[in-house]
Tab-separated table of C-alpha atoms in Angstrom:
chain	number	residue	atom	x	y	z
K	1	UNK	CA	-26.774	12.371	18.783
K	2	UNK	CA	-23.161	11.200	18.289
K	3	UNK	CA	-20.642	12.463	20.552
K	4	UNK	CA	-16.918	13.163	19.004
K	5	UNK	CA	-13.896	13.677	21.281
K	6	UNK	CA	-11.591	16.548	19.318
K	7	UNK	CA	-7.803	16.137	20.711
K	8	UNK	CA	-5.207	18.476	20.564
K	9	UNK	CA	-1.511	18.504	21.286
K	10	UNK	CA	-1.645	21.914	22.926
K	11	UNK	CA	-3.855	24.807	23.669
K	12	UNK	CA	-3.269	26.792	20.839
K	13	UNK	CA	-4.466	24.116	18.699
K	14	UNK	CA	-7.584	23.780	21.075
K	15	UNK	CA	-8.385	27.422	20.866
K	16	UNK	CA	-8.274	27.410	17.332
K	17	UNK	CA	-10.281	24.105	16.622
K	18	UNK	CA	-12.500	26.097	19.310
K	19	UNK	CA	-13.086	29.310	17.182
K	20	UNK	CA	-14.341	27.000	14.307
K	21	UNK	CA	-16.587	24.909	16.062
K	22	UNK	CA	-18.742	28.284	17.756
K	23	UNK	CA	-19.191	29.005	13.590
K	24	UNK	CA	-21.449	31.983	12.454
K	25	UNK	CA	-24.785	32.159	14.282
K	26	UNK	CA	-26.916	32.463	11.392
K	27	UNK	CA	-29.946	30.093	11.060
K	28	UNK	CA	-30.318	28.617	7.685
K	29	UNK	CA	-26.854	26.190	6.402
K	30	UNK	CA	-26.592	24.316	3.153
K	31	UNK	CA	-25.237	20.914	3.196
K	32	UNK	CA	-22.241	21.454	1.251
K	33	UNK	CA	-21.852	24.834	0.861
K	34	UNK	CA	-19.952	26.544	-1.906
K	35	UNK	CA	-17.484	28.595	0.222
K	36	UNK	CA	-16.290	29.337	3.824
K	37	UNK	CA	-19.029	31.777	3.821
K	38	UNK	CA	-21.080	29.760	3.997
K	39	UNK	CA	-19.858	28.145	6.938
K	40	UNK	CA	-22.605	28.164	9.905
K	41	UNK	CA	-23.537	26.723	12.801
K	42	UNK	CA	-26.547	23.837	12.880
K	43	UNK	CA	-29.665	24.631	14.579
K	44	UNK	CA	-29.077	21.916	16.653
K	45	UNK	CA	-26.378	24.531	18.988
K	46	UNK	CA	-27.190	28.012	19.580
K	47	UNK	CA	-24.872	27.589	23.138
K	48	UNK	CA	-21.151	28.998	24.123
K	49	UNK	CA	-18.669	27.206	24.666
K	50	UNK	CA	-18.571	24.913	28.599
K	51	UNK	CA	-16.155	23.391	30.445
K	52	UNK	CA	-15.782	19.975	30.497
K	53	UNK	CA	-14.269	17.826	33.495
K	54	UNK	CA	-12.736	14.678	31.936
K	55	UNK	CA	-10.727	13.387	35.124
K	56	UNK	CA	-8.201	15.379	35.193
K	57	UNK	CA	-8.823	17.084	32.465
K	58	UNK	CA	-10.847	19.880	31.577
K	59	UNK	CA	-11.861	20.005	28.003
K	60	UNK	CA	-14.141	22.838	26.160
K	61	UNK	CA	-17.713	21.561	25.209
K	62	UNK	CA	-20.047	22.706	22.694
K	63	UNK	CA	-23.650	20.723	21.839
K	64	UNK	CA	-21.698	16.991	21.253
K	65	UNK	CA	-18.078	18.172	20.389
K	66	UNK	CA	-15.664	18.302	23.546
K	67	UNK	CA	-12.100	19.704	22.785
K	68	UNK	CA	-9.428	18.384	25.124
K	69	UNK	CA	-5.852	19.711	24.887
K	70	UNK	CA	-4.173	16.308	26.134
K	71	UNK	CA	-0.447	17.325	25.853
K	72	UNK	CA	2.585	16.993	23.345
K	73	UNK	CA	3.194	13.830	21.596
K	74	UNK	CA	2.427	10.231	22.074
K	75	UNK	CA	2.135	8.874	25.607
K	76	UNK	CA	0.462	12.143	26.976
K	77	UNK	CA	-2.260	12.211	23.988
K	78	UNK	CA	-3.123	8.718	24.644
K	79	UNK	CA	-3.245	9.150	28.368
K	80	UNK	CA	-5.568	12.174	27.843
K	81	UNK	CA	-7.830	10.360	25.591
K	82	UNK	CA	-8.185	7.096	27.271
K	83	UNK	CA	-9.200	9.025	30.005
K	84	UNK	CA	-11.590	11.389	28.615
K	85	UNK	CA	-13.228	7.794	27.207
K	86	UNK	CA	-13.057	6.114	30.284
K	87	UNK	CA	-14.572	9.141	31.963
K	88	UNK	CA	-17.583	10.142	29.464
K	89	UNK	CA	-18.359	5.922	29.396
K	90	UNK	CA	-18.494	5.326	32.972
K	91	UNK	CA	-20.872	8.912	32.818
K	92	UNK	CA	-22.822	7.192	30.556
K	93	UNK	CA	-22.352	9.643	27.757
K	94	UNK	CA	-19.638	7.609	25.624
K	95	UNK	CA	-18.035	9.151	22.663
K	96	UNK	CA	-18.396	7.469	19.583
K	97	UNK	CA	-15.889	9.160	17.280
K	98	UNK	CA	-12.369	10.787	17.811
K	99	UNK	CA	-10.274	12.930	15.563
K	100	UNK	CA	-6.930	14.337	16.370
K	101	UNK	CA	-6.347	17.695	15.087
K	102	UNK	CA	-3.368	20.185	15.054
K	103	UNK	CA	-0.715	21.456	12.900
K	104	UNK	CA	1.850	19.595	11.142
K	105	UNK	CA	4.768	19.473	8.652
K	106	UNK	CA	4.371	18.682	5.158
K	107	UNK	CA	6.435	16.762	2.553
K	108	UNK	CA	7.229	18.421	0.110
K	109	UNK	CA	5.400	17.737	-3.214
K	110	UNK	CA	2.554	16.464	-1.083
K	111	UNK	CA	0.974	19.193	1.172
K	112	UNK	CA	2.231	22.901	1.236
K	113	UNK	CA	1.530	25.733	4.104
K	114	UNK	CA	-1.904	26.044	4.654
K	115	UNK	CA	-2.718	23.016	3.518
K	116	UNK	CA	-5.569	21.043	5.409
K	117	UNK	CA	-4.624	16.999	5.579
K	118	UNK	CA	-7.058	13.804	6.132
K	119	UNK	CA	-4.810	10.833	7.231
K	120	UNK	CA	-5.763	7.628	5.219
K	121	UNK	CA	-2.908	5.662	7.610
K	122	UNK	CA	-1.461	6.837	10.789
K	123	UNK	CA	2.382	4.773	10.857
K	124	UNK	CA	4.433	5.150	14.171
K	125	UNK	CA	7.651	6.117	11.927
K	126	UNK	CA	10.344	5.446	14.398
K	127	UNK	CA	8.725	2.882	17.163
K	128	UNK	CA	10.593	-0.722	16.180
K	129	UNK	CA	14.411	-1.388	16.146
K	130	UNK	CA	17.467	-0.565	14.217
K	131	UNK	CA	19.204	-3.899	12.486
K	132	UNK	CA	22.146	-4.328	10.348
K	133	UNK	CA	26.175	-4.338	10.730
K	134	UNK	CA	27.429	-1.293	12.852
K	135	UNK	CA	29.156	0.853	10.005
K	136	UNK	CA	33.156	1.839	10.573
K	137	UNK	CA	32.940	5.391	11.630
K	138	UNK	CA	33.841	7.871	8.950
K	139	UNK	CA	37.551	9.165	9.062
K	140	UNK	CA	38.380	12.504	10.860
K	141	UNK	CA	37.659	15.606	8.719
K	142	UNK	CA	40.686	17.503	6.814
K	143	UNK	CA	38.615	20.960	7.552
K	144	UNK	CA	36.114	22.180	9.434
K	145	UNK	CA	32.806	21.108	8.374
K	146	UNK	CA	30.042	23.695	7.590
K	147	UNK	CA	26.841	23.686	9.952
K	148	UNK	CA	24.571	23.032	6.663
K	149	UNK	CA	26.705	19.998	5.836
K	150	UNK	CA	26.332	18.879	9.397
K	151	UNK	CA	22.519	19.598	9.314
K	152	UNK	CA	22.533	17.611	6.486
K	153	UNK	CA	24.440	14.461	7.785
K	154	UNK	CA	27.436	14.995	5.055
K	155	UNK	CA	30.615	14.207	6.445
K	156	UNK	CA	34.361	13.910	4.855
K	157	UNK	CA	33.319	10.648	3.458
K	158	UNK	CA	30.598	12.209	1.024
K	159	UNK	CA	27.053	11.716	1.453
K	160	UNK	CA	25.531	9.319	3.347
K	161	UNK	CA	24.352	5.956	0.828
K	162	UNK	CA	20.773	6.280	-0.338
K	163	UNK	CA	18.605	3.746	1.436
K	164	UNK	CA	15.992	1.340	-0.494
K	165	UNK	CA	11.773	1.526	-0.059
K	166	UNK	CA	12.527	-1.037	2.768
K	167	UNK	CA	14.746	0.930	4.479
K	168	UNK	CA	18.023	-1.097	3.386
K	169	UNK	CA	20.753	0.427	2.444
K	170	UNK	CA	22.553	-0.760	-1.110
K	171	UNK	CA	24.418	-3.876	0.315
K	172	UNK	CA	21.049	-5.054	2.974
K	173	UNK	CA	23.070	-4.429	6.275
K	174	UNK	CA	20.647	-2.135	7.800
K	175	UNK	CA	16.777	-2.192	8.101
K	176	UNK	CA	14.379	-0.201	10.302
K	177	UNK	CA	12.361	-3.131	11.852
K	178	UNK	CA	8.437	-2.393	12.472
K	179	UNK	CA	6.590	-3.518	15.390
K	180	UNK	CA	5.293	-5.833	12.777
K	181	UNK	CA	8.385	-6.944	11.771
K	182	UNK	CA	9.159	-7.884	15.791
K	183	UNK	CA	5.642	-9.403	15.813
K	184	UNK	CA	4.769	-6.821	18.835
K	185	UNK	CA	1.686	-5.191	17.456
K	186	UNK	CA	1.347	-2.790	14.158
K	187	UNK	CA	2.882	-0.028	13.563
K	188	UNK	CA	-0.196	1.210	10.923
K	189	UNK	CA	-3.621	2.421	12.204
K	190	UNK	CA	-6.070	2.653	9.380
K	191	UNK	CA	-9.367	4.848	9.820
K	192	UNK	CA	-11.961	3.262	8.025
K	193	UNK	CA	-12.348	4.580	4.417
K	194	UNK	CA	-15.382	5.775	4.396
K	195	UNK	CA	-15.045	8.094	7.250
K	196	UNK	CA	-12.041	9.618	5.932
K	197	UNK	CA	-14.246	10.180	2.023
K	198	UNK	CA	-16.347	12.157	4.376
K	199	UNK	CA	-14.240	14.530	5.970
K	200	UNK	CA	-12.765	14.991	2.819
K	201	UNK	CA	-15.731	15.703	1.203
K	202	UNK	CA	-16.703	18.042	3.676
K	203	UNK	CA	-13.604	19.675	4.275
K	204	UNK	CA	-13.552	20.204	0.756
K	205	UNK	CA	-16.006	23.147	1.604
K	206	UNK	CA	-13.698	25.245	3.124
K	207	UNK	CA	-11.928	25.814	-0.349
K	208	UNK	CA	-8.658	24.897	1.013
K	209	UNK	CA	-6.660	22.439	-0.949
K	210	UNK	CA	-7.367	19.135	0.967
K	211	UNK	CA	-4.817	16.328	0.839
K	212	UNK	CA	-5.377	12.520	1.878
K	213	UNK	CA	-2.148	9.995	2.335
K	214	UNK	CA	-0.279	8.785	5.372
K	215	UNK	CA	0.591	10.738	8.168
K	216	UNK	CA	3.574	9.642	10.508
K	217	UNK	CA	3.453	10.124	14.358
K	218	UNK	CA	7.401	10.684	15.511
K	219	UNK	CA	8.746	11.197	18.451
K	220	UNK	CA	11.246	13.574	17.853
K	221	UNK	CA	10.677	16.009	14.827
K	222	UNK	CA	12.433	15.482	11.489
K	223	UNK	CA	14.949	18.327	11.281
K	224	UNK	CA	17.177	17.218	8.953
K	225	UNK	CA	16.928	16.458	4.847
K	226	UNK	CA	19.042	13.190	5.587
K	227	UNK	CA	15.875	11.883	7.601
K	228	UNK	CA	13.062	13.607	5.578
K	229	UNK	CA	14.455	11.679	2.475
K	230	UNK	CA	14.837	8.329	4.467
K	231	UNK	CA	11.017	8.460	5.495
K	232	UNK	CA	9.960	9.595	2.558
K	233	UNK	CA	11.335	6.762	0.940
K	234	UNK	CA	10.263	4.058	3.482
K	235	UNK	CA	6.710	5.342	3.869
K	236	UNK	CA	6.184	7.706	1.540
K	237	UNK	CA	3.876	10.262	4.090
K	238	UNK	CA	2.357	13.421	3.604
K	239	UNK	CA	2.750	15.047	6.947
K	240	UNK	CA	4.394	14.584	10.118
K	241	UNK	CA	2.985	15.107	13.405
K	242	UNK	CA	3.309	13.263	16.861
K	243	UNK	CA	-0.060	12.226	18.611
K	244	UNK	CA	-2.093	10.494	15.586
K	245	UNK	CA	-1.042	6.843	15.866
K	246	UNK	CA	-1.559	7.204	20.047
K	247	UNK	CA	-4.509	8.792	19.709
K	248	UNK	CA	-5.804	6.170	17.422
K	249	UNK	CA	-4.372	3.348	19.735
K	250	UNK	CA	-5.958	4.878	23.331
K	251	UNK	CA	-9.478	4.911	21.022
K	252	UNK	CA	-9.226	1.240	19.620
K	253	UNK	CA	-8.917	-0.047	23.277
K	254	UNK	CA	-12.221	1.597	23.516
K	255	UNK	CA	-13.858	0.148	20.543
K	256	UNK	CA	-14.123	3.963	19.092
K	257	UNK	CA	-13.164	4.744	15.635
K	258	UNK	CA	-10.475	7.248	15.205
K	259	UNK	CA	-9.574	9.761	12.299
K	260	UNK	CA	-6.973	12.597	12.175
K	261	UNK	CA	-6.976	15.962	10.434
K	262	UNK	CA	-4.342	18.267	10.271
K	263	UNK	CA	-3.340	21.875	9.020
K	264	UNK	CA	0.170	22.254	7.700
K	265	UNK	CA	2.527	24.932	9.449
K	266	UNK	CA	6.088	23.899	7.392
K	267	UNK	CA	7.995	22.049	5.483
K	268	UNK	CA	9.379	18.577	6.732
K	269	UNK	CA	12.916	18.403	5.970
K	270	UNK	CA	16.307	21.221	8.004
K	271	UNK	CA	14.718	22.876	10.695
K	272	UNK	CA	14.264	26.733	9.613
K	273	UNK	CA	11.792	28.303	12.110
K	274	UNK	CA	11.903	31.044	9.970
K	275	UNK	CA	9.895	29.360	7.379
K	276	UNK	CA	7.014	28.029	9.880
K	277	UNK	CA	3.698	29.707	9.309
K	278	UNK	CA	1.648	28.313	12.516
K	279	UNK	CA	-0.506	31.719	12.010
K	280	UNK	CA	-1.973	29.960	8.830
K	281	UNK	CA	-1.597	26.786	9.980
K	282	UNK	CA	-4.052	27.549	12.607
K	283	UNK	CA	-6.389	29.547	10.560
K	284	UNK	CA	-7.050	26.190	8.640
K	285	UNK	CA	-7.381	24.266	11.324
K	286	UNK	CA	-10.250	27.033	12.760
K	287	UNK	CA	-11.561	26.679	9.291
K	288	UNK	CA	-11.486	23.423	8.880
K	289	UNK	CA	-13.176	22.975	12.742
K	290	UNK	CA	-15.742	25.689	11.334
K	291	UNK	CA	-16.699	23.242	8.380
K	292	UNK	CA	-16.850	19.861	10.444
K	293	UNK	CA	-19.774	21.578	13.301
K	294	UNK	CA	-21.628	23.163	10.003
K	295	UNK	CA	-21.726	19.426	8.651
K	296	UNK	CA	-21.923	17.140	11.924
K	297	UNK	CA	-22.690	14.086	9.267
K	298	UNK	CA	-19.119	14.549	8.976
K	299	UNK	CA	-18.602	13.783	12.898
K	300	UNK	CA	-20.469	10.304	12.818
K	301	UNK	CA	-19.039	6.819	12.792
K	302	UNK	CA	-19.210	5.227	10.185
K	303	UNK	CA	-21.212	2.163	11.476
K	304	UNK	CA	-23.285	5.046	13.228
K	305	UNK	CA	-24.530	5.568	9.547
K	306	UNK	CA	-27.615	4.627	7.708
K	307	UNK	CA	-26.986	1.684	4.409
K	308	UNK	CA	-27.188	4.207	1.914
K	309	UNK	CA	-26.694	2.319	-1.459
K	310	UNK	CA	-24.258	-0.296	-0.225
K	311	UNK	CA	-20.506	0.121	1.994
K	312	UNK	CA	-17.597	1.461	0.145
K	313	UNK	CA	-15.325	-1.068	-0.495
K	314	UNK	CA	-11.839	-0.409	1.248
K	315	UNK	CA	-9.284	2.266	-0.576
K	316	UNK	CA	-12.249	4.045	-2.393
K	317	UNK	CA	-11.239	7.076	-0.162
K	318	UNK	CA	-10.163	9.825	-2.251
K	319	UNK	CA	-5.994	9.331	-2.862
K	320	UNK	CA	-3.245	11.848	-2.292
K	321	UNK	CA	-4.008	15.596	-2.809
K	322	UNK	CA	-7.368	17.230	-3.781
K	323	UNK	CA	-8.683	17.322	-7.333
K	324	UNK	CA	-5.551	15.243	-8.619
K	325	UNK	CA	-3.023	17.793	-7.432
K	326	UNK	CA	0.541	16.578	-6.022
């Protein structure tokens, strides 16, 4: 049976994605059923949850799902999972799939609260270089400038010059420079498109709205409009998180495809904790667990899977948002 790898950023996340994943203990499932109702665990587990000793680690175990809560953002997600593969391979027990899951922020227009996300492309947003001519530094304010303006990046000067898809502002003396654009590496993971069709599809169960499109792994949260605006014009994402393109990278070196799902907790854009909804955030993300362990087809590798009627050819994934919704 195919073993998936489930990481988290922190243990919230982990006991939510934990919740889903023990299910309803009744018997009889439908393949896609109509409702979270309907939601149930496989015959194939009738067992609580175990612990898991991945090195260091201890993840949360049930039938061939381990949980591991690897630590926020980047380099500690990628250290946790190349571990826990290193671990279960040298046990013999390898993992053939991972998925990153936690909560996020959404774009607006693209994914709202509550909203349960399939990454088509993970993009390291901010790993490269800055390039261009240093700008002179705005002149000294007449007044005191307002905290919102500040938030915003305004200054005495007006606001700041719109940048271009590429990143460059209006005259081409700045540019964000990719790892591609160094010719380091790639900033862009891609899960295959077939795999991310399926989680949709069965995601799509849980009667949340499900939406597919880039997700960007940062290393400091967006907090501001100013940079919101800027990535949504260079990458045009749907949600913001930190561990994705890690993850992704720590399971490549291991030959293991990679996916990432996530449930969205707020809007990307001035940091207002006071409109963060994790409580719903992580309800979806339970949910969404819930669905994947009723539906392990939805856990397997692509290449794990039987020809049925020929491969999808790449981009056939559904696109942004569920039933055609923005």
């Amino acid at each position: 049976m195919s073993r998936t790898l489930i990481v988290t950023a922190v243990t919230a996340e982990a006991d939510a994605v934990c919740a889903g994943l023990m299910g309803s203990w009744s018997r009889g499932r439908t393949r896609l059923p109509a409702g979270p109702g309907n939601l149930v665990s496989p015959d194939w587990d009738r067992q609580l949850l175990t612990t898991s000793t991945l090195g260091p680690y201890v993840g949360r175990r049930r039938g061939p799902v381990t949980v591991l809560a690897a630590g926020t953002g980047g380099p500690a997600a990628a250290a946790g999972t190349a571990t826990a593969l290193a671990v279960a391979s040298a046990a013999g027990q390898p993992f053939d799939l991972v998925v990153t899951m936690g909560v996020a922020g959404g774009f607006r227009g693209w994914a709202e609260l509550g909203d349960i996300v399939v990454a088509e492309r993970m993009v390291a947003a901010d790993l490269g270089a800055e390039s261009g001519l240093d700008e002179e530094p705005p002149p000294a304010p007449a007044g005191r400038i307002s905290e919102m303006d500040r938030n915003l990046g305004f200054h005495a000067a007006g606001a700041p010059a719109r940048r271009g898809p590429d990143g460059r502002g209006p005259t081409g003396g700045g540019v964000f420079l990719t790892l591609d654009d160094l010719g380091l590496g790639s900033s862009t993971v891609r899960p295959e498109p077939e795999l991310v069709s399926r989680l949709h599809t069965v995601l799509d169960a849980t009667g949340r709205r499900i939406v597919t499109g880039t997700v960007v792994s940062v290393s400091t949260v967006t907090g501001t409009e100013r940079r919101a605006s800027a990535l949504t014009e260079r990458l045009d994402p749907v949600a913001e998180a930190m561990e994705g393109y890690a993850v992704a990278l720590a399971a490549r070196s291991f030959g293991v495809p990679a996916a990432e799902i996530r449930a969205v907790s707020n809007p990307v854009g001035r940091r207002d904790r006071a409109a963060w909804n994790l409580p719903a955030a992580l309800a979806s993300l339970r949910t969404a667990a819930a669905a994947l362990v009723a539906h392990p087809e939805g856990l397997v590798a692509a290449e794990a899977l039987p020809a049925a009627g020929g491969t999808a050819p790449a981009g056939s994934g559904p696109q942004h948002g569920s039933n055609g919704a923005r």
